Coordinates of N, CA, C and O in Angstrom, one line a residue:
X1 N -76.1 -22.9 52.9 CA -74.8 -22.5 52.0 C -73.5 -23.3 51.2 O -73.3 -23.9 52.0
X2 N -73.7 -23.3 49.8 CA -72.4 -24.6 49.4 C -71.4 -23.8 49.7 O -70.9 -22.6 50.7
X3 N -69.7 -24.7 49.4 CA -69.0 -24.5 49.9 C -68.1 -23.4 49.4 O -67.4 -22.8 49.9
X4 N -68.5 -23.2 47.7 CA -67.5 -21.9 47.2 C -68.5 -20.9 47.9 O -67.7 -19.6 48.0
X5 N -69.8 -20.7 48.1 CA -70.0 -19.4 48.4 C -69.4 -19.3 50.3 O -69.3 -17.9 50.9
X6 N -69.3 -20.2 50.7 CA -68.8 -20.5 52.1 C -67.5 -19.4 51.8 O -67.2 -18.9 52.7
X7 N -66.7 -20.4 51.0 CA -65.0 -19.6 50.5 C -65.0 -18.2 50.3 O -64.1 -17.1 50.8
X8 N -66.7 -17.8 49.5 CA -66.2 -16.3 49.2 C -66.6 -15.1 50.2 O -65.7 -14.7 50.2
X9 N -67.7 -15.7 51.3 CA -68.1 -14.8 52.2 C -66.4 -14.9 53.0 O -66.1 -13.7 53.2
X10 N -65.9 -15.8 53.2 CA -64.6 -15.9 54.4 C -63.7 -14.9 53.7 O -62.9 -14.3 54.3
X11 N -63.7 -15.0 52.4 CA -62.6 -14.0 51.8 C -62.9 -12.3 51.7 O -61.9 -11.8 51.7
X12 N -64.8 -12.6 51.6 CA -64.8 -10.9 51.6 C -64.5 -10.4 53.2 O -64.1 -9.4 53.5
X13 N -64.7 -11.1 54.1 CA -64.3 -10.8 55.4 C -62.7 -11.1 56.2 O -62.4 -9.6 56.0
X14 N -62.1 -11.7 55.2 CA -60.9 -11.4 55.3 C -59.9 -10.2 54.6 O -59.3 -9.4 55.5
X15 N -60.9 -10.3 53.6 CA -59.9 -8.7 53.1 C -60.7 -7.3 53.8 O -60.0 -6.4 53.5
X16 N -62.0 -7.5 53.8 CA -63.1 -6.1 53.9 C -63.2 -5.8 55.7 O -63.5 -4.8 56.2
X17 N -62.2 -7.3 56.1 CA -62.6 -6.7 57.8 C -62.3 -5.8 58.7 O -62.8 -5.2 59.5
X18 N -61.2 -5.1 58.4 CA -60.4 -4.3 58.9 C -61.2 -3.0 58.8 O -61.5 -2.0 59.5
X19 N -61.7 -2.7 57.5 CA -62.2 -1.3 57.1 C -63.3 -1.7 57.6 O -63.8 -0.2 58.4
X20 N -64.0 -2.6 57.7 CA -65.4 -2.5 58.3 C -65.6 -2.5 60.1 O -66.1 -2.0 60.3
X21 N -64.3 -3.0 60.7 CA -64.4 -2.4 61.7 C -64.2 -1.3 62.4 O -64.7 -0.6 63.2
X22 N -63.4 -0.5 61.2 CA -63.3 0.6 61.6 C -64.5 1.6 61.6 O -64.6 2.5 62.6
X23 N -65.3 1.1 60.8 CA -66.4 1.8 60.7 C -67.2 1.6 61.6 O -68.6 2.6 62.0
X24 N -67.3 0.1 61.8 CA -68.1 0.1 63.3 C -67.6 0.8 64.5 O -68.3 1.3 65.3
X25 N -66.3 1.1 64.5 CA -65.7 1.4 65.6 C -65.8 3.1 65.8 O -66.0 4.0 66.5
X26 N -66.5 3.6 64.7 CA -66.7 5.0 64.1 C -68.4 5.2 65.1 O -68.5 5.8 65.0
X27 N -69.2 4.2 64.5 CA -70.4 4.3 64.8 C -70.4 4.2 66.8 O -71.6 4.6 66.9
X28 N -69.5 3.2 67.0 CA -69.8 2.8 68.2 C -69.1 3.6 69.7 O -69.3 3.9 70.9
X29 N -67.8 4.4 69.1 CA -66.9 4.8 69.6 C -66.1 3.5 70.8 O -66.0 4.1 71.8
X30 N -66.2 2.7 70.3 CA -65.8 1.4 71.8 C -65.6 0.0 71.4 O -66.3 -0.2 70.2
X31 N -64.2 -0.2 71.4 CA -63.3 -1.3 70.3 C -64.4 -2.5 70.2 O -65.1 -3.2 69.5
X32 N -64.5 -2.5 71.5 CA -65.5 -3.8 71.7 C -66.7 -4.0 71.5 O -67.4 -5.1 70.7
X33 N -67.5 -3.0 72.0 CA -68.8 -2.4 71.2 C -68.7 -2.8 69.5 O -69.4 -3.5 68.8
X34 N -67.7 -2.4 69.0 CA -67.7 -2.5 67.5 C -67.2 -3.9 67.1 O -67.6 -4.1 65.6
X35 N -66.7 -4.5 67.5 CA -66.2 -5.8 67.3 C -67.8 -6.9 66.8 O -67.7 -7.5 66.5
X36 N -68.8 -6.7 68.8 CA -70.1 -7.3 68.6 C -70.7 -7.0 67.3 O -71.5 -7.3 66.7
X37 N -70.7 -5.1 67.0 CA -71.7 -5.1 65.9 C -71.1 -5.2 64.9 O -72.1 -6.1 63.9
X38 N -70.0 -5.7 64.7 CA -69.5 -5.8 63.5 C -69.9 -7.2 63.3 O -70.6 -7.6 62.1
X39 N -69.9 -8.2 64.3 CA -70.0 -9.7 64.0 C -71.3 -10.0 63.9 O -72.0 -10.7 62.8
X40 N -72.5 -9.3 64.5 CA -73.9 -9.1 64.4 C -74.5 -8.7 62.6 O -74.9 -9.4 62.4
X41 N -73.8 -7.6 62.3 CA -73.9 -7.1 60.9 C -73.5 -8.3 60.0 O -74.0 -9.0 58.8
X42 N -72.1 -8.9 60.2 CA -71.5 -10.3 59.3 C -72.7 -11.4 59.2 O -72.6 -12.3 58.4
X43 N -72.9 -11.3 60.8 CA -73.8 -12.9 60.8 C -75.4 -12.4 60.2 O -75.6 -13.4 59.0
X44 N -75.5 -11.1 59.4 CA -77.1 -10.9 59.0 C -76.7 -10.7 57.4 O -77.5 -11.8 56.6
X45 N -75.7 -10.4 57.0 CA -75.0 -10.7 55.7 C -74.5 -12.0 55.3 O -74.8 -12.3 54.4
X46 N -74.2 -12.8 56.0 CA -74.2 -14.4 55.9 C -75.4 -15.2 55.3 O -75.4 -15.8 54.4
X47 N -76.2 -14.6 56.2 CA -77.3 -15.3 55.6 C -78.3 -14.4 54.8 O -79.0 -15.5 54.0
X48 N -78.0 -13.4 54.6 CA -78.3 -13.0 52.8 C -77.3 -13.0 51.7 O -77.6 -12.8 51.2
X49 N -76.1 -13.7 52.0 CA -75.5 -14.0 51.0 C -75.5 -14.2 49.5 O -75.3 -13.8 48.3
X50 N -76.6 -15.4 49.5 CA -77.3 -15.8 48.4 C -77.8 -14.6 47.5 O -78.0 -14.3 46.4
X51 N -78.8 -14.0 48.3 CA -79.9 -12.9 47.8 C -79.3 -11.7 47.4 O -79.5 -10.8 46.5
X52 N -77.7 -11.7 47.9 CA -77.0 -10.5 47.3 C -76.5 -10.6 45.7 O -75.4 -11.0 45.8
X53 N -77.0 -10.2 44.8 CA -76.2 -10.5 43.4 C -75.2 -9.5 42.9 O -74.2 -10.0 42.3
X54 N -75.2 -8.3 43.5 CA -74.1 -7.0 43.1 C -73.0 -7.0 44.4 O -73.3 -6.6 45.0
X55 N -71.6 -8.1 44.0 CA -70.6 -8.1 44.6 C -70.2 -7.2 45.4 O -69.4 -6.8 46.3
X56 N -70.1 -6.2 44.4 CA -69.5 -4.6 44.3 C -70.2 -3.6 45.7 O -69.9 -3.2 46.2
X57 N -72.0 -4.3 46.2 CA -72.4 -3.5 46.9 C -72.1 -4.1 48.4 O -73.6 -3.9 49.1
X58 N -72.0 -5.2 48.5 CA -71.6 -5.7 50.0 C -71.2 -5.1 50.8 O -71.9 -5.0 52.2
X59 N -70.1 -4.3 50.9 CA -70.0 -3.2 52.0 C -70.8 -2.1 52.3 O -71.2 -2.1 53.7
X60 N -71.7 -1.9 51.1 CA -72.8 -1.0 51.0 C -74.2 -1.8 52.5 O -74.8 -1.2 53.3
X61 N -74.3 -2.9 52.0 CA -75.3 -4.2 52.5 C -74.7 -4.3 54.2 O -75.6 -4.4 54.8
X62 N -73.3 -4.7 54.5 CA -72.7 -4.4 55.5 C -72.9 -3.3 56.7 O -73.3 -3.3 57.6
X63 N -72.7 -2.1 55.8 CA -72.8 -1.3 56.8 C -73.9 -0.6 57.2 O -74.4 -0.3 58.4
X64 N -74.9 -0.6 56.5 CA -76.1 -0.6 56.4 C -76.8 -1.5 57.7 O -77.6 -1.2 58.5
X65 N -76.3 -2.7 57.6 CA -76.9 -3.7 58.4 C -76.1 -3.4 60.5 O -76.9 -3.6 61.1
X66 N -75.2 -2.6 60.0 CA -74.7 -2.0 61.4 C -75.2 -0.7 61.9 O -75.4 -1.1 63.1
X67 N -75.5 0.1 60.5 CA -76.2 1.2 61.4 C -77.6 0.5 62.0 O -78.3 0.8 63.2
X68 N -78.2 -0.1 61.3 CA -79.5 -0.8 61.9 C -79.8 -1.5 62.8 O -80.2 -1.1 63.7
X69 N -78.4 -2.0 63.3 CA -78.1 -2.8 64.2 C -77.8 -1.9 65.6 O -78.5 -2.1 66.6
X70 N -77.1 -0.8 65.3 CA -76.7 -0.1 66.5 C -77.7 0.9 66.7 O -78.0 0.6 67.5
X71 N -78.5 0.9 65.9 CA -80.0 1.7 65.7 C -80.8 1.2 67.1 O -81.2 1.4 67.9
X72 N -81.1 -0.5 66.9 CA -81.8 -1.4 67.9 C -81.1 -1.4 68.8 O -82.2 -1.3 69.6
X73 N -79.6 -1.4 69.1 CA -79.5 -1.6 70.8 C -79.6 -0.2 71.3 O -79.6 -0.2 72.2
X74 N -79.4 0.6 70.2 CA -79.2 2.1 71.2 C -80.6 2.4 71.7 O -81.4 3.1 72.8
X75 N -82.3 1.9 70.9 CA -83.3 2.2 71.9 C -83.3 0.8 72.5 O -84.1 1.3 73.6
X76 N -82.8 -0.1 72.7 CA -83.0 -1.3 73.7 C -82.8 -0.2 74.8 O -83.2 -0.7 76.0
X77 N -81.4 0.3 74.6 CA -80.6 0.4 75.9 C -81.0 2.0 76.2 O -81.6 1.9 77.5
X78 N -81.5 2.4 75.7 CA -82.3 3.9 75.8 C -83.7 3.4 77.1 O -83.9 4.2 77.7
X79 N -84.2 2.7 76.5 CA -85.1 2.1 77.7 C -84.9 1.4 78.7 O -85.6 1.7 80.2
X80 N -83.2 1.1 79.2 CA -82.8 0.8 79.9 C -82.1 1.9 81.2 O -82.0 1.7 82.7
X81 N -82.3 3.5 80.7 CA -81.9 4.1 81.3 C -82.7 4.9 82.0 O -83.8 5.7 80.6
X82 N -83.0 5.1 82.9 CA -83.7 6.0 83.8 C -82.9 7.4 84.5 O -81.9 7.0 85.4
X83 N -83.2 8.7 84.6 CA -83.3 10.1 85.0 C -82.8 9.8 86.4 O -83.7 9.0 87.1
X84 N -82.2 10.2 87.3 CA -81.6 10.2 88.3 C -81.3 11.7 89.0 O -80.8 12.1 88.6
X85 N -81.4 11.8 90.6 CA -81.6 12.9 91.0 C -79.2 13.1 91.5 O -79.2 13.8 91.7
X86 N -79.0 11.8 91.4 CA -77.5 11.6 91.8 C -76.9 11.4 90.1 O -77.3 10.7 89.7
X87 N -75.9 12.1 90.7 CA -75.1 12.2 89.8 C -73.7 11.0 89.4 O -72.8 11.1 90.9
X88 N -73.2 10.1 88.2 CA -72.1 9.2 88.9 C -70.8 9.8 88.7 O -70.7 11.0 88.6
X89 N -70.0 9.7 89.8 CA -68.9 10.0 89.9 C -68.0 9.4 88.6 O -67.1 8.9 89.4
X90 N -68.1 9.4 87.6 CA -67.4 9.1 86.7 C -66.4 10.1 86.0 O -67.3 11.1 85.7
X91 N -65.1 10.2 85.6 CA -64.9 11.1 85.1 C -65.3 11.3 83.3 O -65.5 10.0 82.6
X92 N -65.4 12.3 82.8 CA -65.9 12.0 81.0 C -64.5 12.3 80.4 O -64.2 13.3 80.4
X93 N -64.4 11.9 79.5 CA -63.4 12.0 78.6 C -63.4 13.1 77.5 O -64.5 13.8 77.2
X94 N -62.2 14.5 77.5 CA -62.6 15.2 76.9 C -62.2 15.3 75.6 O -60.8 14.6 75.5
X95 N -62.4 15.2 74.0 CA -62.5 15.0 73.2 C -61.7 16.1 72.0 O -61.3 15.4 71.5
X96 N -61.5 16.8 72.9 CA -60.8 18.2 72.4 C -60.1 18.1 71.6 O -59.3 18.2 70.4
X97 N -59.1 17.5 72.4 CA -57.4 16.9 71.6 C -57.8 16.2 70.6 O -56.6 16.7 69.5
X98 N -58.5 15.2 70.3 CA -58.4 14.3 69.6 C -59.3 15.2 68.1 O -58.7 15.1 67.2
X99 N -60.2 16.2 68.5 CA -60.7 16.7 67.3 C -59.9 17.4 66.6 O -59.4 18.2 65.6
X100 N -58.9 18.6 67.8 CA -57.9 19.7 67.6 C -56.8 18.8 66.6 O -56.3 19.6 65.3
X101 N -56.3 17.7 67.1 CA -55.7 16.3 65.9 C -56.0 16.4 64.7 O -55.5 16.5 63.2
X102 N -57.6 16.1 64.7 CA -58.1 15.7 63.0 C -58.3 16.9 62.6 O -57.7 17.0 61.4
X103 N -58.4 18.3 63.0 CA -58.0 19.1 62.6 C -56.7 19.9 61.6 O -56.5 20.1 60.8
X104 N -55.7 19.6 62.7 CA -54.3 19.5 61.8 C -54.0 18.7 60.9 O -53.3 19.2 59.9
X105 N -54.6 17.5 61.3 CA -53.9 16.4 60.1 C -54.5 16.9 59.0 O -53.9 16.8 57.6
X106 N -55.6 17.4 59.0 CA -56.5 17.4 57.9 C -56.1 19.0 57.0 O -55.6 18.8 55.6
X107 N -55.6 19.6 57.9 CA -54.8 20.8 57.3 C -53.4 20.5 56.7 O -53.1 21.2 55.3
X108 N -52.6 19.5 57.2 CA -51.6 18.9 56.7 C -51.7 18.2 55.3 O -50.7 18.4 54.2
X109 N -52.8 17.5 55.1 CA -53.2 16.6 54.2 C -53.4 18.1 53.1 O -53.0 17.3 51.8
X110 N -53.9 18.4 53.2 CA -54.3 19.5 52.5 C -53.2 20.5 51.9 O -53.2 21.1 50.7
X111 N -52.6 20.6 52.9 CA -50.9 21.0 52.1 C -50.3 20.6 51.1 O -49.1 20.7 50.0
X112 N -50.4 19.0 51.2 CA -49.8 18.3 50.4 C -50.4 18.4 48.7 O -51.5 18.5 48.7
X113 N -49.4 17.9 47.6 CA -50.1 17.9 46.4 C -51.3 16.9 46.0 O -51.1 16.1 47.0
X114 N -52.0 17.1 45.2 CA -52.9 16.0 44.6 C -53.0 14.8 44.8 O -53.3 13.7 45.7
X115 N -51.9 14.4 44.4 CA -51.2 12.9 43.8 C -51.3 12.2 45.3 O -51.3 10.9 45.3
X116 N -50.1 13.2 46.0 CA -49.8 12.7 46.7 C -50.9 12.3 48.6 O -51.2 11.2 49.0
X117 N -51.7 14.0 48.5 CA -52.7 13.5 49.3 C -53.9 12.2 49.4 O -54.2 11.8 50.1
X118 N -54.0 11.9 48.0 CA -54.6 11.3 47.5 C -54.5 9.6 47.7 O -55.1 8.8 48.5
X119 N -53.2 9.3 47.7 CA -52.4 8.2 47.9 C -52.3 7.8 49.6 O -52.6 7.0 50.0
X120 N -52.2 9.1 50.1 CA -52.3 8.9 51.9 C -53.5 8.4 52.4 O -53.9 7.7 52.7
X121 N -54.3 9.4 51.5 CA -55.9 8.9 52.4 C -56.2 7.8 51.7 O -56.8 6.8 52.6
X122 N -56.1 7.4 50.4 CA -57.0 5.9 50.1 C -55.6 5.2 50.8 O -56.2 3.9 51.6
X123 N -54.2 4.8 51.0 CA -53.4 4.4 52.2 C -53.7 3.7 53.9 O -54.1 2.9 54.2
X124 N -53.8 5.0 54.3 CA -54.1 5.4 55.3 C -55.7 5.0 56.0 O -56.0 4.9 57.3
X125 N -56.1 6.2 55.3 CA -57.2 7.0 55.7 C -58.4 5.3 55.3 O -59.4 4.7 55.8
X126 N -58.5 5.2 54.0 CA -59.3 4.2 53.7 C -58.3 2.7 53.6 O -59.1 1.7 53.5
X127 N -57.2 2.1 54.3 CA -56.9 1.1 54.2 C -56.8 0.2 52.7 O -57.3 -1.1 53.2
X128 N -56.9 0.6 51.8 CA -56.5 0.1 50.6 C -55.0 0.0 50.5 O -54.4 0.0 50.7
X129 N -54.9 -1.7 49.7 CA -53.2 -2.1 49.6 C -53.0 -1.0 48.5 O -53.5 -0.3 47.7
X130 N -51.3 -1.2 48.0 CA -50.7 -0.5 47.3 C -51.1 -1.2 46.2 O -51.5 -0.2 45.3
X131 N -51.4 -2.4 45.5 CA -52.5 -2.6 44.4 C -54.0 -2.1 44.1 O -53.9 -1.6 42.7
X132 N -54.3 -1.9 45.1 CA -55.5 -1.3 44.9 C -55.7 0.3 44.3 O -56.2 0.8 43.5
X133 N -55.0 0.4 44.9 CA -54.8 2.5 45.3 C -54.2 2.0 43.5 O -54.5 3.1 43.0
X134 N -52.7 1.7 42.8 CA -52.4 1.7 41.6 C -54.0 1.8 40.8 O -53.6 2.4 39.7
X135 N -54.7 0.3 41.0 CA -56.1 1.0 39.8 C -56.4 2.0 40.0 O -56.9 2.0 39.2
X136 N -56.7 2.6 40.6 CA -57.8 3.3 41.1 C -57.0 4.8 40.7 O -57.8 5.8 39.9
X137 N -55.3 4.5 40.8 CA -55.2 6.1 40.7 C -54.8 5.9 39.3 O -54.1 6.9 38.4
X138 N -54.3 5.0 38.7 CA -54.1 4.4 37.1 C -52.9 4.4 36.8 O -52.1 5.3 36.0
X139 N -51.6 4.3 38.2 CA -50.2 4.1 37.9 C -49.8 2.8 38.5 O -50.8 1.9 38.9
X140 N -48.6 2.9 38.6 CA -47.9 1.4 38.9 C -48.0 1.2 40.6 O -48.0 2.5 40.9
X141 N -47.7 0.5 40.6 CA -47.2 -0.4 42.2 C -46.3 0.7 42.7 O -46.0 1.0 44.0
X142 N -45.2 0.7 42.2 CA -43.6 1.5 42.6 C -44.4 2.8 42.7 O -44.0 3.5 43.2
X143 N -44.8 3.3 41.6 CA -45.4 4.7 41.7 C -46.3 5.3 43.2 O -46.1 6.2 44.0
X144 N -47.0 4.0 43.6 CA -48.0 4.4 44.7 C -46.8 4.5 46.0 O -47.3 5.3 46.9
X145 N -45.7 3.5 45.9 CA -45.0 3.2 46.7 C -44.1 4.7 47.2 O -44.2 5.0 48.1
X146 N -43.2 4.8 46.0 CA -42.5 6.0 46.5 C -43.6 7.3 46.2 O -43.0 8.4 47.4
X147 N -44.7 7.6 45.9 CA -45.6 8.7 46.6 C -45.9 8.8 47.6 O -45.7 10.0 48.6
X148 N -46.6 7.6 48.1 CA -46.7 7.6 50.1 C -45.2 7.9 50.4 O -45.9 8.7 51.3
X149 N -44.5 7.6 50.0 CA -43.5 7.9 50.7 C -42.9 8.9 50.8 O -42.8 9.3 52.3
X150 N -43.1 9.6 49.5 CA -42.6 11.3 49.5 C -43.5 11.8 50.2 O -43.3 12.8 50.9
X151 N -45.0 11.6 49.9 CA -45.9 12.3 50.9 C -45.5 12.5 52.8 O -45.9 13.2 53.1
X152 N -45.4 11.2 53.5 CA -45.1 10.6 54.4 C -43.3 11.1 55.2 O -44.0 11.9 55.6
X153 N -42.6 11.6 54.2 CA -41.3 12.2 54.5 C -41.8 13.7 54.7 O -41.5 14.4 55.4
X154 N -42.8 14.3 53.4 CA -42.8 15.8 53.6 C -43.7 15.6 54.8 O -43.8 17.2 55.2
X155 N -44.5 15.2 55.5 CA -45.7 15.6 56.8 C -44.9 15.6 57.6 O -44.8 16.3 58.7
X156 N -43.7 14.7 57.9 CA -42.8 14.5 58.8 C -41.8 15.8 58.5 O -41.7 16.4 59.6
X157 N -41.8 16.6 57.7 CA -40.7 17.7 57.6 C -41.7 19.0 57.8 O -40.9 20.0 57.6
X158 N -43.0 18.4 57.9 CA -44.3 20.2 58.0 C -43.8 20.8 59.2 O -44.4 20.0 59.9
X159 N -42.7 22.2 58.8 CA -43.1 22.8 60.3 C -44.4 23.5 60.9 O -44.6 23.2 62.1
X160 N -45.0 23.4 59.7 CA -46.8 24.0 60.3 C -46.9 23.1 61.4 O -47.9 23.1 61.4
X161 N -47.0 21.8 60.8 CA -47.7 20.6 61.8 C -47.2 20.5 62.8 O -48.0 20.4 64.1
X162 N -45.9 20.9 63.1 CA -45.7 21.3 64.5 C -45.7 22.1 65.0 O -46.0 22.5 66.6
X163 N -45.9 23.6 64.6 CA -46.3 24.8 64.8 C -48.2 24.4 65.4 O -48.6 25.2 65.9
X164 N -48.8 23.9 64.8 CA -50.1 23.5 65.0 C -50.4 23.1 65.8 O -51.6 23.5 66.7
X165 N -49.5 21.6 66.2 CA -50.0 20.8 67.2 C -48.7 20.0 68.1 O -48.2 19.7 67.1
X166 N -47.9 21.4 68.7 CA -46.5 21.4 69.3 C -46.4 20.1 69.9 O -45.3 19.4 69.7
X167 N -47.3 19.5 70.7 CA -47.1 18.6 72.1 C -48.2 17.4 72.1 O -49.4 18.2 72.0
X168 N -47.7 16.0 71.9 CA -49.2 15.7 72.4 C -49.4 14.6 73.6 O -48.0 14.4 74.1
X169 N -50.0 14.8 74.9 CA -49.9 14.2 75.8 C -50.0 13.0 75.8 O -50.5 12.3 74.9
X170 N -49.0 12.4 76.7 CA -49.3 10.8 76.8 C -51.1 10.5 77.3 O -51.3 11.6 78.0
X171 N -50.9 9.3 76.9 CA -52.5 8.7 76.8 C -52.4 8.3 78.6 O -51.8 7.8 79.2
X172 N -53.6 8.7 78.8 CA -54.1 8.1 80.2 C -54.5 6.7 80.0 O -55.1 5.9 79.0
X173 N -54.5 5.9 80.9 CA -54.3 4.0 81.1 C -55.6 4.2 81.1 O -56.6 4.7 81.8

């Protein structure tokens, strides 16, 4: 791979790395495993970089590589796990609270006006920069900043949000 292609790949990873890591975390539910998964997918992408003609499709290529790699790892692990009569003495995390929080935040976002909701989702869920959001929405960067600011302030003042989810318990170490 020549230096230009190498720098182009490095810039891609620098720009899209955090969003891709979030996608990997969703696949694995474990930060360390997600980092390994992303690293493996990026290694495959690096090797295929010259064959990927449409640079807009690179995210899809990396995500597909992550899914395929995760499936391979899962199949390999599945063969290593054998049923037994003895249950391990490990506590199981209850993800009910996380699911409830997700639902509450979804309802709160739906109460926002459409433009504010779009700006918040693009900024905090999709991790897009203000310039990228401005381009997508066809507005100025200043408009994006003020829209996101108003939306976050509105969410802070949302009494229904507090009614739906009055208290968040401290996280266990």
